[in-house]
mmCIF file of C-alpha atoms in Angstrom:
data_model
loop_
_atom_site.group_PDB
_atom_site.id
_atom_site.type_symbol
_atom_site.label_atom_id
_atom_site.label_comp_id
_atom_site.label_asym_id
_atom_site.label_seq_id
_atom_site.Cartn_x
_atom_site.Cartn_y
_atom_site.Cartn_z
ATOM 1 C CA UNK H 1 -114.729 6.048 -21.615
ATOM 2 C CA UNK H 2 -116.009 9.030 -19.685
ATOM 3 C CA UNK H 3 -114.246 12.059 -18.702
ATOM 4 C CA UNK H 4 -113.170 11.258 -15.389
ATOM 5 C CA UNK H 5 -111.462 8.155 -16.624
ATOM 6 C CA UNK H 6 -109.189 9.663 -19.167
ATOM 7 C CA UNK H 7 -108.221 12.474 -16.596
ATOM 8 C CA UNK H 8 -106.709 9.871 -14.639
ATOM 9 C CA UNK H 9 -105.218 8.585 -17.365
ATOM 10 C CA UNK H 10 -103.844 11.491 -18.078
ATOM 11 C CA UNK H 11 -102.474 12.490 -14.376
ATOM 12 C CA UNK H 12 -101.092 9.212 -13.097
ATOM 13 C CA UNK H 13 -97.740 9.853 -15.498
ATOM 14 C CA UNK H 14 -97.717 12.988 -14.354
ATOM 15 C CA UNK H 15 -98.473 11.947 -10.195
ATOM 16 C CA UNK H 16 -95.615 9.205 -10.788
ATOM 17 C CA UNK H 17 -93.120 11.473 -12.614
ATOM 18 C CA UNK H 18 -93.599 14.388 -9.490
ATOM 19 C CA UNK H 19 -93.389 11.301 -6.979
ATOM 20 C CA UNK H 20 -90.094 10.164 -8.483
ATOM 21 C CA UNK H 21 -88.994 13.813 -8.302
ATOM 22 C CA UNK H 22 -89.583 13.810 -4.764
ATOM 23 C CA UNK H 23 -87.944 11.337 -3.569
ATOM 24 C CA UNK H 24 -85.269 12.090 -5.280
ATOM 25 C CA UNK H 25 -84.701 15.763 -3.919
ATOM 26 C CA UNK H 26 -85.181 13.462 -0.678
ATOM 27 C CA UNK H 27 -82.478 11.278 -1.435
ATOM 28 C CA UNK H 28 -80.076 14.831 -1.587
ATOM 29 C CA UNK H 29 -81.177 16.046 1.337
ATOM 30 C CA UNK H 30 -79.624 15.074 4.801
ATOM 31 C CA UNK H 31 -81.735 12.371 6.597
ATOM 32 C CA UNK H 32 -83.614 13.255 10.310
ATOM 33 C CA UNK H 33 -82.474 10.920 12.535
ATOM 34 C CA UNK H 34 -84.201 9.172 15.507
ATOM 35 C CA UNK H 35 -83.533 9.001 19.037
ATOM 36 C CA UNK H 36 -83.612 5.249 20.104
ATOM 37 C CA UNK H 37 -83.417 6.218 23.727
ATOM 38 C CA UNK H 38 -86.610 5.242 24.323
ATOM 39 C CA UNK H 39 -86.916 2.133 22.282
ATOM 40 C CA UNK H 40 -86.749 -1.847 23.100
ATOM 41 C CA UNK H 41 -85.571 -3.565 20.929
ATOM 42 C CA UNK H 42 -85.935 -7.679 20.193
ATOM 43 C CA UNK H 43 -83.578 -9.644 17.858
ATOM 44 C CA UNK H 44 -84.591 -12.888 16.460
ATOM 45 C CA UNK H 45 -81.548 -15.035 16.244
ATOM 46 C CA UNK H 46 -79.766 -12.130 18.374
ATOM 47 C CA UNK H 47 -76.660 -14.755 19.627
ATOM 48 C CA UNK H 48 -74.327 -14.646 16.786
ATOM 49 C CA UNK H 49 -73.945 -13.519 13.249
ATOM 50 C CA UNK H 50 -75.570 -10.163 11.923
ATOM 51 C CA UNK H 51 -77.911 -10.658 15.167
ATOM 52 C CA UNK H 52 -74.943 -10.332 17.452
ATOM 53 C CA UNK H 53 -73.536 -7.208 15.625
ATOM 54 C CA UNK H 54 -76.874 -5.732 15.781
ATOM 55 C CA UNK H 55 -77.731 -6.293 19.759
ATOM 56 C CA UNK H 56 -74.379 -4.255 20.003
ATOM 57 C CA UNK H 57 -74.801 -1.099 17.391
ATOM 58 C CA UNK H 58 -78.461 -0.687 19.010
ATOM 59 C CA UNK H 59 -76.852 -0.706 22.434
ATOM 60 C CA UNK H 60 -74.370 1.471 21.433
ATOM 61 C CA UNK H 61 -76.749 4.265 19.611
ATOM 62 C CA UNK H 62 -78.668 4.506 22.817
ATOM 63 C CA UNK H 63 -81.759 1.783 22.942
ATOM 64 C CA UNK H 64 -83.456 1.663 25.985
ATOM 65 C CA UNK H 65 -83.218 -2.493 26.040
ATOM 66 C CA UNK H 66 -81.974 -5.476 23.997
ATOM 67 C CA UNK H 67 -83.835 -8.692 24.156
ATOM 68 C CA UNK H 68 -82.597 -11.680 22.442
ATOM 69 C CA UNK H 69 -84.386 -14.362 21.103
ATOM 70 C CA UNK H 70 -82.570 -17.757 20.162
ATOM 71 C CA UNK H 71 -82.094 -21.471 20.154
ATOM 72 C CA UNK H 72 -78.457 -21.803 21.512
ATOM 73 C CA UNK H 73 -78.148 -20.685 25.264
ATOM 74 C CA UNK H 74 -74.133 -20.289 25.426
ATOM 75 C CA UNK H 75 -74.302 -17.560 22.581
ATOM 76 C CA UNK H 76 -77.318 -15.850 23.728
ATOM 77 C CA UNK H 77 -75.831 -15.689 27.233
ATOM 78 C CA UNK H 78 -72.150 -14.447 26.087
ATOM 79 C CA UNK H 79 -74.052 -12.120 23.804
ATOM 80 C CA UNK H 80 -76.458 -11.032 26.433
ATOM 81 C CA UNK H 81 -73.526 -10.372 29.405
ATOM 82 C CA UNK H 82 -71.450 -8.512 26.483
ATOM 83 C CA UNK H 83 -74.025 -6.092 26.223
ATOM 84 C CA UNK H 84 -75.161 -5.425 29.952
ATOM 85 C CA UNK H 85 -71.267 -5.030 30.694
ATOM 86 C CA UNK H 86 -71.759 -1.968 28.361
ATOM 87 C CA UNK H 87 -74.388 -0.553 30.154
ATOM 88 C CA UNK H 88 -77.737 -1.346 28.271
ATOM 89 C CA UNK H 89 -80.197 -3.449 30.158
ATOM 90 C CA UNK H 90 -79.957 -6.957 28.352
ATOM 91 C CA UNK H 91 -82.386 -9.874 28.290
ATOM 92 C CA UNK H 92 -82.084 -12.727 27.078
ATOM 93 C CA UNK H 93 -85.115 -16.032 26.018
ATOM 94 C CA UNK H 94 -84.747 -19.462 24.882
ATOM 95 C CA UNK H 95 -86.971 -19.221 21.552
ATOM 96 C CA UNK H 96 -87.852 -21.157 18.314
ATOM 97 C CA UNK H 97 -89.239 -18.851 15.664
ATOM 98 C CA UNK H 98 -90.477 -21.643 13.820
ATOM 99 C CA UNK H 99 -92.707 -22.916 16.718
ATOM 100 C CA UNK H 100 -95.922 -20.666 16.536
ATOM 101 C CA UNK H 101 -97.057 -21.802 20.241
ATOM 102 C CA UNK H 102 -93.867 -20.693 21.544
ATOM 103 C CA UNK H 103 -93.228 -17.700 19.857
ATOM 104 C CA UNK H 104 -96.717 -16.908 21.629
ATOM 105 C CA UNK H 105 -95.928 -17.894 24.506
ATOM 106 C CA UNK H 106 -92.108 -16.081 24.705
ATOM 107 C CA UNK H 107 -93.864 -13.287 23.454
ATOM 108 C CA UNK H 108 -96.025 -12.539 26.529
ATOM 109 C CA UNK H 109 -92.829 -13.826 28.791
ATOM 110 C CA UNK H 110 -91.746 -10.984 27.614
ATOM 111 C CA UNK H 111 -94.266 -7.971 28.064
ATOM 112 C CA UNK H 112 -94.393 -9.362 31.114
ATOM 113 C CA UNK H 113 -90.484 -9.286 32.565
ATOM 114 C CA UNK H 114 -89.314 -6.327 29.928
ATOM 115 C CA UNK H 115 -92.684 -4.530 28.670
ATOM 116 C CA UNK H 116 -93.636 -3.233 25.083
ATOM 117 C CA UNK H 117 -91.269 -4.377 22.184
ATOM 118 C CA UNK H 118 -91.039 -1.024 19.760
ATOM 119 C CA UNK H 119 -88.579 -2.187 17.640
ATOM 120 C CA UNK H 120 -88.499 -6.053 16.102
ATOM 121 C CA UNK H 121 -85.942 -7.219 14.460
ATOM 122 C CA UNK H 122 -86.392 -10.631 12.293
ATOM 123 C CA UNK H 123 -83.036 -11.793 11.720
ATOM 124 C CA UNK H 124 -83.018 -15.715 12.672
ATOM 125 C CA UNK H 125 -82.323 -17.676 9.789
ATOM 126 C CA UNK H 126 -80.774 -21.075 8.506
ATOM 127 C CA UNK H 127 -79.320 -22.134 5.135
ATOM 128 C CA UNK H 128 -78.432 -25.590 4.116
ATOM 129 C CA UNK H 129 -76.615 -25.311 1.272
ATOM 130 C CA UNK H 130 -77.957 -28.101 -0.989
ATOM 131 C CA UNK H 131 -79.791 -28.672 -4.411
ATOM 132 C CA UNK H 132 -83.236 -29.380 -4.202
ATOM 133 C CA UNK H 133 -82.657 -33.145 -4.951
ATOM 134 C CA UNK H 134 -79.776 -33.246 -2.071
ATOM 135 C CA UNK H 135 -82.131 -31.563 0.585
ATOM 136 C CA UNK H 136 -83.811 -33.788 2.749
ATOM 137 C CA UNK H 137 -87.640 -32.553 2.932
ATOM 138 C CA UNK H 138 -87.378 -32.298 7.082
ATOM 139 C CA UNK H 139 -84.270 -29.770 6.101
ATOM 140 C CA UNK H 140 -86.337 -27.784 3.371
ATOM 141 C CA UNK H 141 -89.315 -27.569 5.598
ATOM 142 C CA UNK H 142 -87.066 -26.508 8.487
ATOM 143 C CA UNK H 143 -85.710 -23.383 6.555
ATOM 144 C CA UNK H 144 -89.174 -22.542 5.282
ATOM 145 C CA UNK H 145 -90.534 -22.103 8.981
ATOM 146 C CA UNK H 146 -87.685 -20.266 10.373
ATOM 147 C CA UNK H 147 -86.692 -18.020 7.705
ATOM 148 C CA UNK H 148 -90.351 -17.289 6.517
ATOM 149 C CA UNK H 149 -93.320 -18.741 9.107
ATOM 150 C CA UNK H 150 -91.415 -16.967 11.988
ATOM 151 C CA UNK H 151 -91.298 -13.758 10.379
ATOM 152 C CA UNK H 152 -95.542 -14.257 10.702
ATOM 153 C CA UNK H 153 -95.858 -15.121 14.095
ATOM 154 C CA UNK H 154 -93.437 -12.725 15.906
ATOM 155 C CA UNK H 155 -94.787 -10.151 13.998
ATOM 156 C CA UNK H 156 -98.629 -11.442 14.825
ATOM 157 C CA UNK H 157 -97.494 -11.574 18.010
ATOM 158 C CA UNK H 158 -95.875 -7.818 18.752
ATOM 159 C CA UNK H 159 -98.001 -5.256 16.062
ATOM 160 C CA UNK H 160 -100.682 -5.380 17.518
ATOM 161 C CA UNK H 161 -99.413 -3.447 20.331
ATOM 162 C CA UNK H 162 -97.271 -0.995 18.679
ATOM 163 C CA UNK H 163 -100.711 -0.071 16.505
ATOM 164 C CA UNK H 164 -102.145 0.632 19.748
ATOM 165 C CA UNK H 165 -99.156 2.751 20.829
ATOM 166 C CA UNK H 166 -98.700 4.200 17.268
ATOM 167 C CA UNK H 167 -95.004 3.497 17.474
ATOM 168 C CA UNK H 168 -92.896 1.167 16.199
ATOM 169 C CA UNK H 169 -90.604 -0.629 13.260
ATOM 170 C CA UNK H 170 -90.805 -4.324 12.068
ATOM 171 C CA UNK H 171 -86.984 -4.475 10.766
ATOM 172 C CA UNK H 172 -86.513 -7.838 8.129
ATOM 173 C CA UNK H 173 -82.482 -9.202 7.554
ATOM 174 C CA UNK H 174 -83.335 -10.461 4.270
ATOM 175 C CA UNK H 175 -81.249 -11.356 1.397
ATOM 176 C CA UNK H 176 -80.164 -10.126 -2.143
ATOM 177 C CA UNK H 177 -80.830 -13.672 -2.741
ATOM 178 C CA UNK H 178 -84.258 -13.200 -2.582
ATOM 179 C CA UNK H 179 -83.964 -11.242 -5.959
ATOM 180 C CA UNK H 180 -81.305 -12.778 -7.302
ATOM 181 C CA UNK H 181 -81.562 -16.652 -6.552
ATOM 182 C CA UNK H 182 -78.318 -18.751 -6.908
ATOM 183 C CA UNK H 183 -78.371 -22.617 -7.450
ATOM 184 C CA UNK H 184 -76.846 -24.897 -3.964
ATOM 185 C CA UNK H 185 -79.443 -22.659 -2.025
ATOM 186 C CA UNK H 186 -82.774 -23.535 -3.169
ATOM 187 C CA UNK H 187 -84.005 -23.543 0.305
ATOM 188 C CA UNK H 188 -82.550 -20.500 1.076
ATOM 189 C CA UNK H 189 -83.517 -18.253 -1.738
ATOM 190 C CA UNK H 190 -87.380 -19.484 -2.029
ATOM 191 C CA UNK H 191 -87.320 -18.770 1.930
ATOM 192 C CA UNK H 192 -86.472 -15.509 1.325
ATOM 193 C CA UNK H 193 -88.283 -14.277 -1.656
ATOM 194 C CA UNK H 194 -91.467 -15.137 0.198
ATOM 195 C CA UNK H 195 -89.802 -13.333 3.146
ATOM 196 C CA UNK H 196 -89.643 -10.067 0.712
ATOM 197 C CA UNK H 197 -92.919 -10.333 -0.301
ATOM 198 C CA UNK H 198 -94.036 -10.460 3.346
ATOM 199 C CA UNK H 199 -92.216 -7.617 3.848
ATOM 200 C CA UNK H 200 -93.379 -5.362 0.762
ATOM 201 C CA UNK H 201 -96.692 -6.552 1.366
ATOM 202 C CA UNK H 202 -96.683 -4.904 5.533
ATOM 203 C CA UNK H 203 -94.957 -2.273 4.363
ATOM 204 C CA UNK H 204 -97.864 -1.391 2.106
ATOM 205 C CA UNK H 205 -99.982 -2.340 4.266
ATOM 206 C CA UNK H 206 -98.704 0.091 7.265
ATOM 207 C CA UNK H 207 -99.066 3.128 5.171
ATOM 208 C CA UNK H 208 -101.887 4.621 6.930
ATOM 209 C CA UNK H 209 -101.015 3.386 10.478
ATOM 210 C CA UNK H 210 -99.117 6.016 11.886
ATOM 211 C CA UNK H 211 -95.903 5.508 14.011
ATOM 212 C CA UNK H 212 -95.296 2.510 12.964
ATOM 213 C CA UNK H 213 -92.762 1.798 9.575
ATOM 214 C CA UNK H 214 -90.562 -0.981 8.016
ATOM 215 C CA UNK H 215 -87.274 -1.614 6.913
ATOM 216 C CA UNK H 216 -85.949 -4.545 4.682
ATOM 217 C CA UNK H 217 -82.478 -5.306 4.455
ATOM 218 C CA UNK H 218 -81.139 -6.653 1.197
ATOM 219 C CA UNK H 219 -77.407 -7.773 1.454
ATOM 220 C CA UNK H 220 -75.079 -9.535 -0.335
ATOM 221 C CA UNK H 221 -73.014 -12.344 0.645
ATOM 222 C CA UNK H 222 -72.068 -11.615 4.607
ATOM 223 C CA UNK H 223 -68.752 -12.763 6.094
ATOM 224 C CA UNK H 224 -70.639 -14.880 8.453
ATOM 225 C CA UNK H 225 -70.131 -18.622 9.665
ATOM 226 C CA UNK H 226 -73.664 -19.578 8.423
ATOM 227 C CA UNK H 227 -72.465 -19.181 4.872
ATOM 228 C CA UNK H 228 -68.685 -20.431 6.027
ATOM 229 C CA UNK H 229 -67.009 -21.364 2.696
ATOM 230 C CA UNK H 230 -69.311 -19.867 0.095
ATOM 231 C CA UNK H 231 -66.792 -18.487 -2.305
ATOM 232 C CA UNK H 232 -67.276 -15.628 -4.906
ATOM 233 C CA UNK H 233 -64.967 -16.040 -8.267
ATOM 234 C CA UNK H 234 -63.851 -12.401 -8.263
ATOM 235 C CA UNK H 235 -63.591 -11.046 -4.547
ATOM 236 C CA UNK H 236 -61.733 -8.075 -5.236
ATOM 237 C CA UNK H 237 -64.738 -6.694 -7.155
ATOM 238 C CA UNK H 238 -67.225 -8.370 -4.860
ATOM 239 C CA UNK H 239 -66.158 -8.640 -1.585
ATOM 240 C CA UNK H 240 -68.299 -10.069 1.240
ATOM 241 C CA UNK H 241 -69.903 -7.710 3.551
ATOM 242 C CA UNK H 242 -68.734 -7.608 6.880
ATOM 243 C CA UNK H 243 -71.559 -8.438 9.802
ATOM 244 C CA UNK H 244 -70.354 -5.077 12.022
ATOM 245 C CA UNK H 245 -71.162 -2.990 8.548
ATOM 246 C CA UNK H 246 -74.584 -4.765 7.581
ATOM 247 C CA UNK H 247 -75.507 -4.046 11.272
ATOM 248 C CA UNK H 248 -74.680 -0.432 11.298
ATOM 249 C CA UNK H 249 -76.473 0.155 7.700
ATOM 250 C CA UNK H 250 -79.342 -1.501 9.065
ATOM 251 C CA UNK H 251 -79.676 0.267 12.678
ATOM 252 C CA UNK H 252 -78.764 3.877 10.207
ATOM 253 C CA UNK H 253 -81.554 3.147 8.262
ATOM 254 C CA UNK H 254 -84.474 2.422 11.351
ATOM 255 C CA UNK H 255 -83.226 5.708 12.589
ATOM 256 C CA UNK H 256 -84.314 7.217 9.211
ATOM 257 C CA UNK H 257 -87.263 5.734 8.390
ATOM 258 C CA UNK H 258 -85.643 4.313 5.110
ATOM 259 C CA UNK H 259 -88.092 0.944 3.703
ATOM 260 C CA UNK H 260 -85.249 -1.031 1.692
ATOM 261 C CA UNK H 261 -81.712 -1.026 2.091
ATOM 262 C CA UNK H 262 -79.526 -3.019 -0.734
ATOM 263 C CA UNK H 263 -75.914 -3.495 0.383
ATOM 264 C CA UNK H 264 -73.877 -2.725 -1.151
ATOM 265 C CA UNK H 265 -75.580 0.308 -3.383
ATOM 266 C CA UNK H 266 -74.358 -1.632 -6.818
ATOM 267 C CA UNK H 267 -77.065 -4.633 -5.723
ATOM 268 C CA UNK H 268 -80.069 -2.021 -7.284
ATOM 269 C CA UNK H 269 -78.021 -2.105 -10.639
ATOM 270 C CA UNK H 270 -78.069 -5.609 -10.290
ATOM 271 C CA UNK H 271 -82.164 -5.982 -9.830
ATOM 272 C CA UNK H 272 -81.959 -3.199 -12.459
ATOM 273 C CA UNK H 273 -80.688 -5.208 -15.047
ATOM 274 C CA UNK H 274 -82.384 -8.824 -13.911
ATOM 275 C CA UNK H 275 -85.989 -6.770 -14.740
ATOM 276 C CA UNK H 276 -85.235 -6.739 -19.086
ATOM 277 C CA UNK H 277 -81.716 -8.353 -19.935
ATOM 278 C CA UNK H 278 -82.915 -11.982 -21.619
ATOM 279 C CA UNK H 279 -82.716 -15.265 -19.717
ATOM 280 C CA UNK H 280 -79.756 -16.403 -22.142
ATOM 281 C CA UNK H 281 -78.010 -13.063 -21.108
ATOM 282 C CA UNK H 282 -78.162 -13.491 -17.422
ATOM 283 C CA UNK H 283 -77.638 -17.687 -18.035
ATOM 284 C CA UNK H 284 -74.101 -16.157 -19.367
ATOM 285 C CA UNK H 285 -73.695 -13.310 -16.445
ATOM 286 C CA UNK H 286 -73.851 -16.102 -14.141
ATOM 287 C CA UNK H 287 -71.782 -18.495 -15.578
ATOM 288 C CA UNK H 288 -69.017 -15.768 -15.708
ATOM 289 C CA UNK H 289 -69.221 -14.443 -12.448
ATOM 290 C CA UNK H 290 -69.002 -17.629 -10.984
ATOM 291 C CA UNK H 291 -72.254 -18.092 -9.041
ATOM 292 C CA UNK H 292 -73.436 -21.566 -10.572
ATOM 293 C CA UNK H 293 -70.950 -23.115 -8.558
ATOM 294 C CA UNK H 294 -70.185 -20.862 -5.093
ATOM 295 C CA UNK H 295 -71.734 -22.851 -3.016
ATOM 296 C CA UNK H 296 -69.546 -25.922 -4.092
ATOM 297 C CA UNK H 297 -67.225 -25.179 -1.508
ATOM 298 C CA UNK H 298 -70.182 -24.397 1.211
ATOM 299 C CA UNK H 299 -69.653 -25.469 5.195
ATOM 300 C CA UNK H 300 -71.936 -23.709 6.758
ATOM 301 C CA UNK H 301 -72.215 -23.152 10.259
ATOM 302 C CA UNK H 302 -70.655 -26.384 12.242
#
């Protein structure tokens, strides 16, 4: 081993321990935030849900535009007139995420009748709520392409252009699920741990492109329809999130820059403890918490 080598050796503790340290002193002090006053914004699955509560908190902290991007007209449209009536310009597109031509295709609809998309929000997702033996294979391939596929080709389809503009922020509404997979979801949580490793792997990968970041959101359970009767054995300690809240964490956190946002703050103890507690340990955590059988009582959206 020559010289050079065992310096390294020798300074990577240190670079990681004074990296650690900075982010830290960060962390305490208050957090620059953005204007979005200049800033259009597009929502994947921007009708209802999260996606609805986020087309309004970006209107209301001053984005220039709202476009979205969805499969049901009526809640696009009510979505879409609820936000003009507030004064933000509004638009609204019949879109598939899942359907690479179209998302194409919607995509230049769109630089065309709105211009440049600087902010792109991948929130459009679907969760059956079945074991993998229950789950047709039409159904399991359905929430692969929507919850992870689309993420690929809207984003292949509006980077390119904030590169060339050096601005812009690729915003992910993933899961905690992703980390910490629960059985009656099978669909759902492989969907989104490949979504997370999308994510981790642009966010990487935009290190040196300047102007242009990355934020994944990481929440628990969210008082939405789409998980309508999912139900949590103690919900005085864990309470589901409410939509209006996820969606003003997650517009906070594009006007700060922040990468990865885990709602609520207890989830990192949770990934914390998943990383060296034994399988038989967590096999037990789960059984008393009650998530081996939440999704007994699971509706979904009707």
């Amino acid at each position: 081993m020559d010289f050079k080598c065992l310096g390294c050796m020798v300074l990577f503790p240190i670079h990681i321990l004074y990296y650690i340290l900075k982010a830290s002193v960060c962390l305490l002090q208050p957090s620059r935030r953005r204007t979005l006053t200049k800033e259009v914004v597009l929502i994947t699955g921007g009708g209802r849900g999260i996606g609805r509560h986020l087309a309004q908190e970006f209107a209301k902290q001053g984005a220039k535009k709202v476009i979205l991007w969805g499969r049901t007209e009526k809640s696009l449209k009510e979505t879409c007139e609820e936000i003009s009536q507030s004064g933000t310009e509004c638009h609204y597109f019949l879109c598939d995420v899942a359907n690479r031509e179209e998302v194409y295709k919607q995509a230049k609809v769109v630089r065309e009748k709105v211009g440049d998309v600087t902010i792109l929000v991948n929130n459009a997702a679907v969760v059956h709520g079945k074991s993998l033996m229950d789950c047709d294979d039409d159904a399991l391939l359905k929430s692969q392409h929507i919850n992870t596929m689309g993420q690929f080709w809207t984003t292949k389809a509006f980077l390119p252009r904030m590169l060339e503009l050096q601005h812009g922020h690729v915003v992910c509404i993933n899961s905690i699920l992703s980390q910490s997979p629960i059985p009656g979801a099978i669909d759902y949580c492989t969907s989104k741990a490949s979504s997370l490793a999308f994510m981790e792997s642009l966010t990487l990968g935009l290190l040196d492109c300047p102007g242009v970041g990355c934020t994944t959101v990481l929440p628990f359970h969210t008082n939405t329809e789409m998980f309508q009767g999912m139900r949590v054995r103690f919900p005085a300690l864990f309470p589901p999130l409410k939509p209006e809240t996820v969606a003003e964490r997650t517009v906070d956190a594009v006007r700060t820059n922040t990468a990865y946002l885990y709602m609520p703050w207890t989830m990192h103890a949770l990934v914390v403890l998943k990383s060296f507690m034994p399988q038989a340990a967590l096999e037990e955590i789960h059984k008393f918490s009650g998530t081996y059988t939440c999704m007994n009582t699971f509706k979904g959206r009707t």
